[in-house]
Short mmCIF file of N, CA, C and O in Angstrom, two decimals:
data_model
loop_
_atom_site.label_atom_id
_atom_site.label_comp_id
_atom_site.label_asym_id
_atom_site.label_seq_id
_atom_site.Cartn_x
_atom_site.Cartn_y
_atom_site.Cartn_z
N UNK A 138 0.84 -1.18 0.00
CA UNK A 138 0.00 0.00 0.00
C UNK A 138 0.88 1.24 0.00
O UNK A 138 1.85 1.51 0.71
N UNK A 139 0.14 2.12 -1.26
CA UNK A 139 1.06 3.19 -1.08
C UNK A 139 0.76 4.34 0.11
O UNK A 139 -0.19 4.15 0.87
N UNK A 140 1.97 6.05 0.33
CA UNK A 140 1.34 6.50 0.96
C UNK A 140 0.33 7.09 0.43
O UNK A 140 0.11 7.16 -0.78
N UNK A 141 -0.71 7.83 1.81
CA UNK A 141 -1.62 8.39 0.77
C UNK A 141 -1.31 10.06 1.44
O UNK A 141 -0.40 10.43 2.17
N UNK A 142 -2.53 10.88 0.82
CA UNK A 142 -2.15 12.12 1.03
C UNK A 142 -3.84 12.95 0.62
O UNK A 142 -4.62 12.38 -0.15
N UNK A 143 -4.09 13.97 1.11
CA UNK A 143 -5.15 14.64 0.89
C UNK A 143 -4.77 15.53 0.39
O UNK A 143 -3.86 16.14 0.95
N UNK A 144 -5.34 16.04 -0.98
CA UNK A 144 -4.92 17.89 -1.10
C UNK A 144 -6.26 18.53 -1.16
O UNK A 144 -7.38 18.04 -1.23
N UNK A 145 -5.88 19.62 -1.13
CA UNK A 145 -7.20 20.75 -1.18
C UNK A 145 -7.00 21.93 -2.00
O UNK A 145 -5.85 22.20 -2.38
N UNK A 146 -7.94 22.62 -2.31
CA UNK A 146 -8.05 23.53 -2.91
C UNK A 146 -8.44 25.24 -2.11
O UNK A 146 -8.78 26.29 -2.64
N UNK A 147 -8.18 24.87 -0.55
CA UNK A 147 -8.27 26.02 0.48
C UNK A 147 -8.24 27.43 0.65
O UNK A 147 -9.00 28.27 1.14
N UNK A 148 -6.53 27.45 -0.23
CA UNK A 148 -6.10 28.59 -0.20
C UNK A 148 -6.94 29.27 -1.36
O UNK A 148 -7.49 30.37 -1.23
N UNK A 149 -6.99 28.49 -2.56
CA UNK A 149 -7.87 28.95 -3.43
C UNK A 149 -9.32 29.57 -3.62
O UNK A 149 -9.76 30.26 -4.54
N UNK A 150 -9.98 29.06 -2.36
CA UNK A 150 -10.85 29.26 -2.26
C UNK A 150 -11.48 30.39 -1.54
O UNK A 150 -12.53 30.99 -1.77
N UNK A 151 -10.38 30.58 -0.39
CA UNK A 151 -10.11 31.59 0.44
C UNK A 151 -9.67 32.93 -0.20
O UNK A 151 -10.09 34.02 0.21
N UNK A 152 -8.75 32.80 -1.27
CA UNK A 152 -8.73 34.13 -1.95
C UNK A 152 -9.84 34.48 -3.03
O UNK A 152 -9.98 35.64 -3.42
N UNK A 153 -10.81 33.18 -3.59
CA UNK A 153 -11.98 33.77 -4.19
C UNK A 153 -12.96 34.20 -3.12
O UNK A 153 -13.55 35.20 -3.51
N UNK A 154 -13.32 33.84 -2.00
CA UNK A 154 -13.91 34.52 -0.74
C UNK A 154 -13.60 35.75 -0.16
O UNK A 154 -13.68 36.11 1.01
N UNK A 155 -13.21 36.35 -1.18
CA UNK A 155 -12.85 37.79 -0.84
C UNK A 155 -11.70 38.18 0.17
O UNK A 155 -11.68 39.11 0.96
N UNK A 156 -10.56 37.03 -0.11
CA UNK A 156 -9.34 37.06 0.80
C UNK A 156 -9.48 36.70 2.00
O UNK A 156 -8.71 37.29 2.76
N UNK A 157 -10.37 35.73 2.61
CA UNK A 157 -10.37 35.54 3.53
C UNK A 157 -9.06 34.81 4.33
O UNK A 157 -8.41 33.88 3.84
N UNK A 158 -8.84 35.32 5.43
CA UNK A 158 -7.48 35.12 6.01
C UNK A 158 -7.76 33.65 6.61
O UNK A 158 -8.86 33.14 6.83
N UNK A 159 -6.39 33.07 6.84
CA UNK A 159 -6.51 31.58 7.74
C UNK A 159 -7.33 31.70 9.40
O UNK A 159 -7.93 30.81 10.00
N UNK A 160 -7.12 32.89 9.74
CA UNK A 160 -7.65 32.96 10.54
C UNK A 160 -9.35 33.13 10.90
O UNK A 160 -10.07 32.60 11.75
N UNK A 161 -9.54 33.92 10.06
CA UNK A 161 -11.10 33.79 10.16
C UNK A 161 -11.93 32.53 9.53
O UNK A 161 -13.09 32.33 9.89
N UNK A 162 -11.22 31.63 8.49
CA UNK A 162 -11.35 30.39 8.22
C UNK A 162 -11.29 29.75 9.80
O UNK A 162 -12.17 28.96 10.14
N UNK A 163 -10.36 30.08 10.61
CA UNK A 163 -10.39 28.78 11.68
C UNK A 163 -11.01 29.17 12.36
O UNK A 163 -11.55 28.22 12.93
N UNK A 164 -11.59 30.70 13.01
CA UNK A 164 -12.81 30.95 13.89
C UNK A 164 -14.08 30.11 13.24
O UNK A 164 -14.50 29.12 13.85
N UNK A 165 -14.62 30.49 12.11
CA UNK A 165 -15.48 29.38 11.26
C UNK A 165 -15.79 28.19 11.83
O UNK A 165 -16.76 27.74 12.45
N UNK A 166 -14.70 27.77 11.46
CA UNK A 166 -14.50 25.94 11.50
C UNK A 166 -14.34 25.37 13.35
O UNK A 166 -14.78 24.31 13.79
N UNK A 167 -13.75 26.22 13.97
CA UNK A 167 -13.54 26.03 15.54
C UNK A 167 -12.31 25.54 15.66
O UNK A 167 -12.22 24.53 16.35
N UNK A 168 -11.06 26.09 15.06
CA UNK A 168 -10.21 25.35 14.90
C UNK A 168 -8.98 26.73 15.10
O UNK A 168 -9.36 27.90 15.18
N UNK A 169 -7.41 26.31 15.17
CA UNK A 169 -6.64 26.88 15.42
C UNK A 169 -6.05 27.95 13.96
O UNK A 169 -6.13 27.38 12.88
N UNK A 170 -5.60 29.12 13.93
CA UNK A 170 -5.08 29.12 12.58
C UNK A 170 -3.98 27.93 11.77
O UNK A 170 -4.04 27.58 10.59
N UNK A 171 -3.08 27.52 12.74
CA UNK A 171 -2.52 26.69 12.98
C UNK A 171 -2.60 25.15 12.54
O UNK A 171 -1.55 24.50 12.48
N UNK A 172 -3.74 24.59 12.27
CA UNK A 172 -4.32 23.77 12.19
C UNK A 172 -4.60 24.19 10.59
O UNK A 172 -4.13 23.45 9.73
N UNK A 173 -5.16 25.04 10.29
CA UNK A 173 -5.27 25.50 9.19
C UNK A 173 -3.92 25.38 7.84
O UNK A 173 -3.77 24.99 6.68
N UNK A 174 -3.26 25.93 8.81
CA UNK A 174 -2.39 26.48 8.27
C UNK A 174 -1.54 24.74 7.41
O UNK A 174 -1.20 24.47 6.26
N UNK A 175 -1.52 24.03 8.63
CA UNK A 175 -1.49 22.92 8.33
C UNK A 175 -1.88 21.94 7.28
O UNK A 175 -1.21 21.19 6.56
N UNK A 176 -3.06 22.14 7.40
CA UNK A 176 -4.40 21.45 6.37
C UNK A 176 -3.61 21.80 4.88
O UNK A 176 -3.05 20.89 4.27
N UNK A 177 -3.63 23.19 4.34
CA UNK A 177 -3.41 23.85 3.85
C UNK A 177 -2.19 23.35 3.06
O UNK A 177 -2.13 23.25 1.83
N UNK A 178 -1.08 22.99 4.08
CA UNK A 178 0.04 22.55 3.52
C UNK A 178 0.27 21.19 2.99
O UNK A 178 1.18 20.59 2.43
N UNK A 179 -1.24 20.88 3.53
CA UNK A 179 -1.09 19.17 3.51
C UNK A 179 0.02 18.52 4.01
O UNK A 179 0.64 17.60 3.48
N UNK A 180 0.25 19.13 5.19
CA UNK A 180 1.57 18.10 6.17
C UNK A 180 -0.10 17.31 7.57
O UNK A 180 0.04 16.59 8.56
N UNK A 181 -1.56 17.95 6.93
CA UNK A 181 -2.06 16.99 7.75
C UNK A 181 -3.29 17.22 7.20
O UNK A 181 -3.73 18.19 6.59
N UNK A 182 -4.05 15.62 7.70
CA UNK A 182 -5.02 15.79 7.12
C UNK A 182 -6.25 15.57 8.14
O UNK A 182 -6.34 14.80 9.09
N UNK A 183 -7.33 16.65 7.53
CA UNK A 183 -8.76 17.13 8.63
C UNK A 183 -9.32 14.95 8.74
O UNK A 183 -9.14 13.79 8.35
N UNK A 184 -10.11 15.99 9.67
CA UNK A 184 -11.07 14.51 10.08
C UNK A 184 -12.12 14.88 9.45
O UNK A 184 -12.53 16.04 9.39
N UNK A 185 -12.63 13.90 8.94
CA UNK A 185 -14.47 13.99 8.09
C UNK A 185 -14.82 15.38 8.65
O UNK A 185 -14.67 16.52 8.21
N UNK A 186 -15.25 14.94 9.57
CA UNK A 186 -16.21 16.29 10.34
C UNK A 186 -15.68 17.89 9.84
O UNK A 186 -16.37 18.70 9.21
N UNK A 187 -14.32 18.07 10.29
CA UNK A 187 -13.80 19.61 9.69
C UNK A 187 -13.85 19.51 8.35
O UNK A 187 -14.32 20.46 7.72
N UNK A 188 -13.47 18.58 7.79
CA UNK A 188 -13.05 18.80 6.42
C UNK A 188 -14.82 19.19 6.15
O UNK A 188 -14.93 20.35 5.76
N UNK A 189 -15.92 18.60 6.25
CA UNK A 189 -17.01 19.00 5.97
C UNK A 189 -17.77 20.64 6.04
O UNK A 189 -18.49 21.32 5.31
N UNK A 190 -17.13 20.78 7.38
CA UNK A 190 -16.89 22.15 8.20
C UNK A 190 -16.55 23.12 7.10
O UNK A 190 -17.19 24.10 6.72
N UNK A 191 -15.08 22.50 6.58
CA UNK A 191 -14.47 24.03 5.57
C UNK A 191 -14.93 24.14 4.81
O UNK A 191 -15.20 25.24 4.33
N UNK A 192 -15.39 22.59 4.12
CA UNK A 192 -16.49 22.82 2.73
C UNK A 192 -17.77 23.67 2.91
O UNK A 192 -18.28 24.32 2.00
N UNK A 193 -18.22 23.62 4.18
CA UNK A 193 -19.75 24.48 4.14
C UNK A 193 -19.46 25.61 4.44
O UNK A 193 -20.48 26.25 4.66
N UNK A 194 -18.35 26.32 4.59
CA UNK A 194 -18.00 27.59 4.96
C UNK A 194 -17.91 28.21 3.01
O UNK A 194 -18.43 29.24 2.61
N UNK A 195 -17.15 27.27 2.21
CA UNK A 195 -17.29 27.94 1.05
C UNK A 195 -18.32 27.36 0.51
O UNK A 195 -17.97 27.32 -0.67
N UNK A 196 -19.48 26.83 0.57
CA UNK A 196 -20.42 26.46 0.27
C UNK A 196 -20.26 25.34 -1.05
O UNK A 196 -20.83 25.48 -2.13
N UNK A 197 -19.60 24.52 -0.79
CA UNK A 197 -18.82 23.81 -2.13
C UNK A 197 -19.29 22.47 -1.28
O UNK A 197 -19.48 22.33 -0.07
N UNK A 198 -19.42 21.32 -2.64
CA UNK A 198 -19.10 20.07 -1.87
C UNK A 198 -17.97 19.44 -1.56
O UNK A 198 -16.92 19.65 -2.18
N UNK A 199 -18.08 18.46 -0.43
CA UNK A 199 -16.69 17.89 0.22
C UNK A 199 -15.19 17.91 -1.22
O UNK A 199 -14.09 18.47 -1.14
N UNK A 200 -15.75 17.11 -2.34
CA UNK A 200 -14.95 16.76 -3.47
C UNK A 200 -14.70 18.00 -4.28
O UNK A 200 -13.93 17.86 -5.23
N UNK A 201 -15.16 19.04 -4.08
CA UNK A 201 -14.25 20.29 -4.61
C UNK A 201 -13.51 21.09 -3.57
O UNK A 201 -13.48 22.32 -3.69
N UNK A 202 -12.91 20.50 -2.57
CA UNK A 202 -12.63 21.33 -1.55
C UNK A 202 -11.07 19.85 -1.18
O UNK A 202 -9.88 19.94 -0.89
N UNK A 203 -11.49 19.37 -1.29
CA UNK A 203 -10.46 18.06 -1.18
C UNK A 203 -10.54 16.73 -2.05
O UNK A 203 -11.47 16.18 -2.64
N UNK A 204 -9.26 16.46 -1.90
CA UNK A 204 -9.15 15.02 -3.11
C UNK A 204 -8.04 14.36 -2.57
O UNK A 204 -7.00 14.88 -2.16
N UNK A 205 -8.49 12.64 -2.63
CA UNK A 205 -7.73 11.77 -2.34
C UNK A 205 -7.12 11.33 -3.05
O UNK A 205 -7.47 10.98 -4.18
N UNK A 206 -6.01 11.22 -2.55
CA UNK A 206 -5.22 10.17 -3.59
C UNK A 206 -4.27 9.05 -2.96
O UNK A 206 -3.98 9.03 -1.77
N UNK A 207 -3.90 8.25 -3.76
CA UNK A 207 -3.06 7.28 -2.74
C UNK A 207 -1.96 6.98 -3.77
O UNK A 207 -2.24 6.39 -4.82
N UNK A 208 -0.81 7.34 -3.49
CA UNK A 208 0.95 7.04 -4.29
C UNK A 208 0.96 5.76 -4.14
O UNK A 208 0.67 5.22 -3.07
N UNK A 209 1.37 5.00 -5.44
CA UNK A 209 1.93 4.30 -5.87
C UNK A 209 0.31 3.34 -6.31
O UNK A 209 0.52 2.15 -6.54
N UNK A 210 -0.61 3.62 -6.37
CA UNK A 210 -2.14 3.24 -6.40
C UNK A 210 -2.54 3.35 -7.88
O UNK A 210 -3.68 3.78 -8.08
N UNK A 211 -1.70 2.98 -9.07
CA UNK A 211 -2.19 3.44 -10.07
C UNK A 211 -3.94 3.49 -10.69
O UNK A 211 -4.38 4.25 -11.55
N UNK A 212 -4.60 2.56 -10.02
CA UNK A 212 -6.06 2.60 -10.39
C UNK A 212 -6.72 3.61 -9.52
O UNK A 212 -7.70 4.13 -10.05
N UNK A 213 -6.44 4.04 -8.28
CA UNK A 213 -6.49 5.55 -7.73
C UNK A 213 -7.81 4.21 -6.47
O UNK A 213 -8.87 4.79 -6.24
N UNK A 214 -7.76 3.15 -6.00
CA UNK A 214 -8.36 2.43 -5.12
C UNK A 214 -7.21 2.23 -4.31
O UNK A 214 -6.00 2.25 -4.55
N UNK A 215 -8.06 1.97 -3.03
CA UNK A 215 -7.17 1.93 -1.26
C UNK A 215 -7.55 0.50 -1.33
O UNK A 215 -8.72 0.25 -1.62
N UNK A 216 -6.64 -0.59 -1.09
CA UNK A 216 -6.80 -1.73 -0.51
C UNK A 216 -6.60 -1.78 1.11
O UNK A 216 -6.75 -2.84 1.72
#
């Protein structure tokens, strides 16, 4: 099994939201900027629940806001 990894589309979304800063993203969500900041970098990845959280803050569904993938997985399935 390869590793896997979450990315997002956050920052992107945050500057079409009229620049919204990491921080007022994490008052939002109930979360640290920090945590954000994190997410963001993809050195970590949200639990269901937040990740749902950030999606309803930009009013997007879960799958335009994040995407899975798993390295070395060429059919893009988790065994």
């Amino acid at each position: 099994m390869g590793k896997t990894q979450v990315t997002n589309t956050i920052r992107t979304l945050r500057f079409l939201s009229g620049e919204m800063t990491q921080k007022e993203l994490a008052e939002k969500v109930g979360v640290t900027r920090q945590t954000i900041v994190a997410i963001e970098n993809e050195k970590y990845s949200p639990s269901l629940e937040l990740a749902f959280r950030i999606a309803r803050v930009f009013d997007k569904p879960l799958e335009e806001v994040f995407t899975y993938e798993s390295k070395g997985d060429s059919n893009g399935e988790n065994q």
